[in-house]
Amino acid sequence: MKIILVGPPGSGKGTQAGHIASMFGVNSVSSGDLFRDNLAKNTELGKLAKDFMDKGEYVPDEVTIDMVMGWIEDPTHSSGFVLDGFPRTLAQAEALESRLLGSGGIDRVLFFNVDEEALVDRLSGRLICRGCHMPYHIKFSPPLITDQCNSCGGGLYQRDDDKVEVIRNRFKVYMQETEPLVKHFRESGNLREIDASMGINDVKRAIERAVR
Ligand code: AP5
Ligand code: MG
Ligand code: ZN
């Protein structure tokens, strides 16, 4: 099963990705998390990505495509995967589609639809686990123990790009670069739209209905 999650910043892709992946016994990956892992290890790729991420701009296609293709080509991901936040541009979509030509292509695209105002509240109260990248929220999804991840015990931090002015730019870039992809995927017939403005558990149930 090869599933793609598309949606604006803060729409809940990272919150739902692990659950979707476990339903199918596959792994999930967020392209943003791959960049942050690189940054934590101080690699050249991480340093390059940081300049774009801090401004809420997209990292250039060429490096993004190489990075995600490297992850997909890992033999442990050959049975399928959930991609959170990739592809986000037409060039990325075309690269992925041509890479998957011989293996049945993308099975499902889940489009997380929410409007901009809800996203600012979600992102400005978000906390992320340093260990496993699980997102929490001070109001909507607080950890059981303050500042500690429920699943791995890791410490929680606020992302540098979750500042209001950067959030606004991320949304603008999303509308320009990624929203047009929704039409592209809709034409392919395997897009399912999820009302991601509902609570976390209702979104989870809507996803379960959409993928079965
Ligand atoms: P990335 O890390 O992917 O950020 P993003 O796309 O902006 O999305 P987020 O991770 O912010 O949101 P999410 O949808 O995962 O929401 P979450 O589940 O955390 O990318 C970061 C940067 O990397 C990009 O800006 C770009 O620079 C670069 N990049 C990455 N991929 C790229 C690509 N393909 N091409 C080029 N550049 C790329 O939820 C948000 C919050 O809301 C949490 O606090 C959560 O607890 C809460 N929440 C979740 N669901 C609900 C709900 N239903 N109700 C209430 N609260 C909820
Ligand atoms: Mg995310
Ligand atoms: Zn964790």
Coordinates of C-alpha atoms and ligand atoms in Angstrom, one line a residue:
M1 CA 0.0 0.0 0.0
K2 CA 1.5 3.3 -1.0
I3 CA -0.3 6.3 0.5
I4 CA 0.3 10.0 0.1
L5 CA -0.8 12.7 2.6
V6 CA -1.4 16.1 1.2
G7 CA -2.6 19.1 3.2
P8 CA -1.7 22.5 4.5
P9 CA 0.7 23.1 7.4
G10 CA -0.9 22.0 10.6
S11 CA -3.7 20.0 9.0
G12 CA -2.8 16.9 11.0
K13 CA -0.7 14.9 8.6
G14 CA 2.0 14.0 11.2
T15 CA -0.7 13.3 13.9
Q16 CA -2.4 10.7 11.7
A17 CA 0.5 9.3 9.6
G18 CA 1.7 6.7 12.2
H19 CA -1.9 5.3 12.7
I20 CA -2.4 5.0 8.9
A21 CA 1.0 3.3 8.5
S22 CA 0.2 0.8 11.3
M23 CA -3.2 -0.1 9.7
F24 CA -1.2 -1.4 6.7
G25 CA 1.9 -2.6 8.5
V26 CA 4.1 -0.2 6.6
N27 CA 6.4 2.8 7.7
S28 CA 5.6 6.4 7.4
V29 CA 7.9 9.3 6.8
S30 CA 7.6 13.1 6.8
S31 CA 9.9 15.0 4.4
G32 CA 10.1 17.8 7.0
D33 CA 11.3 15.3 9.6
L34 CA 14.0 14.0 7.2
F35 CA 15.2 17.6 6.9
R36 CA 15.1 18.1 10.6
D37 CA 17.0 14.9 11.2
N38 CA 19.7 16.2 8.8
L39 CA 19.8 19.5 10.6
A40 CA 20.2 17.7 14.0
K41 CA 23.2 15.8 12.5
N42 CA 24.5 19.0 11.0
T43 CA 24.8 17.6 7.5
E44 CA 25.2 19.9 4.4
L45 CA 21.6 19.0 3.4
G46 CA 20.4 20.0 6.8
K47 CA 22.2 23.3 6.7
L48 CA 20.8 24.0 3.2
A49 CA 17.3 23.1 4.1
K50 CA 17.3 25.3 7.3
D51 CA 17.5 28.5 5.3
F52 CA 14.4 27.6 3.4
M53 CA 12.5 26.1 6.3
D54 CA 13.0 29.1 8.6
K55 CA 11.4 31.4 6.1
G56 CA 8.6 28.9 5.3
E57 CA 9.8 28.4 1.7
Y58 CA 10.1 25.0 0.0
V59 CA 13.5 23.3 -0.2
P60 CA 14.5 23.0 -3.9
D61 CA 12.9 20.0 -5.8
E62 CA 16.2 18.4 -6.8
V63 CA 17.5 17.9 -3.2
T64 CA 14.0 17.0 -1.8
I65 CA 13.4 14.4 -4.5
D66 CA 16.8 12.8 -4.0
M67 CA 16.3 12.6 -0.2
V68 CA 12.8 11.1 -0.4
M69 CA 13.8 8.6 -3.2
G70 CA 16.7 7.5 -1.0
W71 CA 14.2 6.7 1.8
I72 CA 11.8 4.9 -0.6
E73 CA 14.6 2.8 -2.1
D74 CA 15.5 1.4 1.4
P75 CA 14.5 -2.3 1.0
T76 CA 12.5 -2.2 4.3
H77 CA 10.1 0.2 2.5
S78 CA 9.5 -2.0 -0.6
S79 CA 6.2 -3.3 0.6
G80 CA 4.6 0.1 0.8
F81 CA 4.7 3.4 2.8
V82 CA 2.9 6.5 3.9
L83 CA 4.5 9.7 2.7
D84 CA 3.6 12.8 4.8
G85 CA 4.3 16.0 2.9
F86 CA 5.8 14.6 -0.3
P87 CA 5.1 15.3 -3.1
R88 CA 4.3 19.1 -2.7
T89 CA 5.1 20.3 -6.2
L90 CA 4.3 19.0 -9.7
A91 CA 7.9 18.2 -10.3
Q92 CA 8.0 16.0 -7.1
A93 CA 4.7 14.3 -8.1
E94 CA 6.0 13.5 -11.6
A95 CA 9.3 12.1 -10.1
L96 CA 7.4 9.9 -7.7
E97 CA 4.9 8.7 -10.3
S98 CA 7.7 7.7 -12.7
R99 CA 9.6 6.0 -9.9
L100 CA 6.5 3.9 -9.0
L101 CA 5.5 3.1 -12.6
G102 CA 6.7 -0.5 -12.4
S103 CA 5.1 -1.2 -9.0
G104 CA 1.5 -0.2 -9.4
G105 CA 1.8 3.6 -8.6
I106 CA 0.2 5.5 -5.8
D107 CA -2.8 3.7 -4.2
R108 CA -4.4 6.5 -2.2
V109 CA -3.9 10.2 -1.8
L110 CA -5.5 11.6 1.3
F111 CA -6.2 15.3 1.1
F112 CA -6.5 16.9 4.6
N113 CA -8.8 19.9 4.1
V114 CA -8.9 22.7 6.7
D115 CA -9.0 26.4 6.5
E116 CA -6.2 28.8 7.5
E117 CA -7.6 30.2 10.8
A118 CA -7.7 26.8 12.5
L119 CA -4.1 26.1 11.4
V120 CA -2.7 29.1 13.3
D121 CA -4.2 27.9 16.6
R122 CA -3.0 24.4 16.0
L123 CA 0.6 25.3 15.0
S124 CA 1.2 28.0 17.7
G125 CA 0.3 25.5 20.4
R126 CA 2.2 22.6 19.0
L127 CA 5.0 20.7 20.7
I128 CA 7.1 18.0 19.0
C129 CA 9.0 15.0 20.4
R130 CA 12.7 15.3 19.9
G131 CA 13.0 11.5 19.9
C132 CA 10.2 10.3 17.5
H133 CA 8.7 13.5 16.1
M134 CA 5.2 12.8 17.4
P135 CA 3.2 16.1 17.5
Y136 CA 1.3 17.2 20.6
H137 CA -0.8 20.3 21.3
I138 CA -1.0 22.2 24.6
K139 CA -4.8 22.2 24.4
F140 CA -6.0 19.7 21.7
S141 CA -3.6 16.8 22.4
P142 CA -1.5 17.4 25.6
P143 CA 1.1 14.8 26.6
L144 CA 0.2 12.7 29.7
I145 CA 3.3 14.0 31.5
T146 CA 4.3 17.7 30.9
D147 CA 7.0 18.1 28.3
Q148 CA 7.4 14.3 27.8
C149 CA 6.4 12.2 24.9
N150 CA 3.8 9.5 25.7
S151 CA 5.3 6.9 23.5
C152 CA 9.1 7.3 23.7
G153 CA 9.6 9.5 26.8
G154 CA 11.5 12.1 24.7
G155 CA 11.5 15.8 25.5
L156 CA 9.2 18.2 23.6
Y157 CA 10.1 21.3 21.8
Q158 CA 8.5 24.1 19.7
R159 CA 9.5 24.2 16.0
D160 CA 11.4 27.3 14.8
D161 CA 8.9 27.7 11.9
D162 CA 5.8 27.7 14.1
K163 CA 5.9 31.5 14.6
V164 CA 2.8 33.3 13.3
E165 CA 4.6 35.2 10.5
V166 CA 6.3 32.0 9.2
I167 CA 3.0 30.0 9.5
R168 CA 1.3 32.6 7.3
N169 CA 4.1 32.3 4.7
R170 CA 4.0 28.5 4.8
F171 CA 0.2 28.6 4.1
K172 CA 0.8 31.0 1.2
V173 CA 3.5 28.8 -0.3
Y174 CA 1.2 25.8 0.1
M175 CA -1.7 27.6 -1.7
Q176 CA 0.7 28.5 -4.6
E177 CA 2.7 25.3 -5.0
T178 CA 0.7 22.4 -3.5
E179 CA -3.0 23.2 -3.8
P180 CA -2.8 22.9 -7.6
L181 CA -1.6 19.3 -7.0
V182 CA -5.0 18.4 -5.5
K183 CA -6.5 18.8 -8.9
H184 CA -3.8 16.7 -10.5
F185 CA -4.4 13.9 -8.0
R186 CA -8.2 14.2 -8.2
E187 CA -8.0 13.5 -11.9
S188 CA -6.1 10.3 -11.2
G189 CA -9.2 9.0 -9.4
N190 CA -7.5 7.9 -6.1
L191 CA -7.8 11.1 -4.1
R192 CA -10.0 11.0 -1.0
E193 CA -10.8 14.3 0.7
I194 CA -10.8 14.2 4.5
D195 CA -12.6 16.9 6.5
A196 CA -9.6 17.6 8.8
S197 CA -11.3 20.4 10.7
M198 CA -12.9 17.8 13.0
G199 CA -11.4 16.6 16.2
I200 CA -8.4 14.2 16.1
N201 CA -10.5 11.1 16.7
D202 CA -13.2 12.0 14.2
V203 CA -10.5 12.7 11.6
K204 CA -9.0 9.3 12.4
R205 CA -12.3 7.6 11.8
A206 CA -12.9 9.4 8.5
I207 CA -9.5 8.2 7.3
E208 CA -10.3 4.6 8.2
R209 CA -13.5 4.9 6.1
A210 CA -11.5 6.5 3.2
V211 CA -8.8 3.9 3.0
R212 CA -10.9 0.7 3.4
Ligands
AP5_1 P1 6.7 19.8 7.4 O1 7.4 19.4 8.6 O2 6.1 18.8 6.6 O3 5.6 20.9 7.8 P2 4.2 21.3 7.2 O4 3.9 20.7 5.9 O5 4.2 22.7 7.3 O6 3.2 20.5 8.1 P3 3.2 20.4 9.6 O7 4.2 19.3 10.0 O8 3.4 21.8 10.2 O9 1.7 20.0 9.9 P4 1.0 18.6 10.0 O10 0.0 18.5 8.9 O11 2.0 17.5 10.1 O12 0.2 18.8 11.4 P5 0.4 18.0 12.8 O13 -0.1 16.7 12.7 O14 1.7 18.3 13.4 O15 7.7 20.7 6.5 C1 8.5 21.7 7.1 C2 9.3 22.4 6.0 O16 10.2 21.5 5.4 C3 8.5 23.0 4.9 O17 8.0 24.3 5.2 C4 9.6 23.1 3.8 O18 10.5 24.1 4.0 C5 10.3 21.8 4.0 N1 9.7 20.7 3.2 C6 9.2 19.6 3.7 N2 8.7 18.8 2.7 C7 9.0 19.4 1.6 C8 8.8 19.1 0.2 N3 8.2 18.0 -0.2 N4 9.3 20.0 -0.7 C9 9.9 21.1 -0.4 N5 10.2 21.5 0.9 C10 9.7 20.6 1.9 O19 -0.7 18.9 13.6 C11 -0.5 20.3 13.9 C12 -0.9 20.6 15.4 O20 -2.3 20.4 15.5 C13 -0.4 19.6 16.4 O21 -0.2 20.3 17.6 C14 -1.5 18.6 16.6 O22 -1.5 18.1 17.9 C15 -2.7 19.4 16.4 N6 -3.8 18.7 15.7 C16 -3.7 17.7 14.7 N7 -4.9 17.3 14.3 C17 -5.8 18.0 15.0 C18 -7.2 18.1 15.0 N8 -7.9 17.3 14.2 N9 -7.8 18.9 15.8 C19 -7.1 19.7 16.7 N10 -5.8 19.7 16.7 C20 -5.1 18.9 15.9
MG2 MG 4.1 17.3 10.1
ZN3 ZN 8.5 10.5 21.2

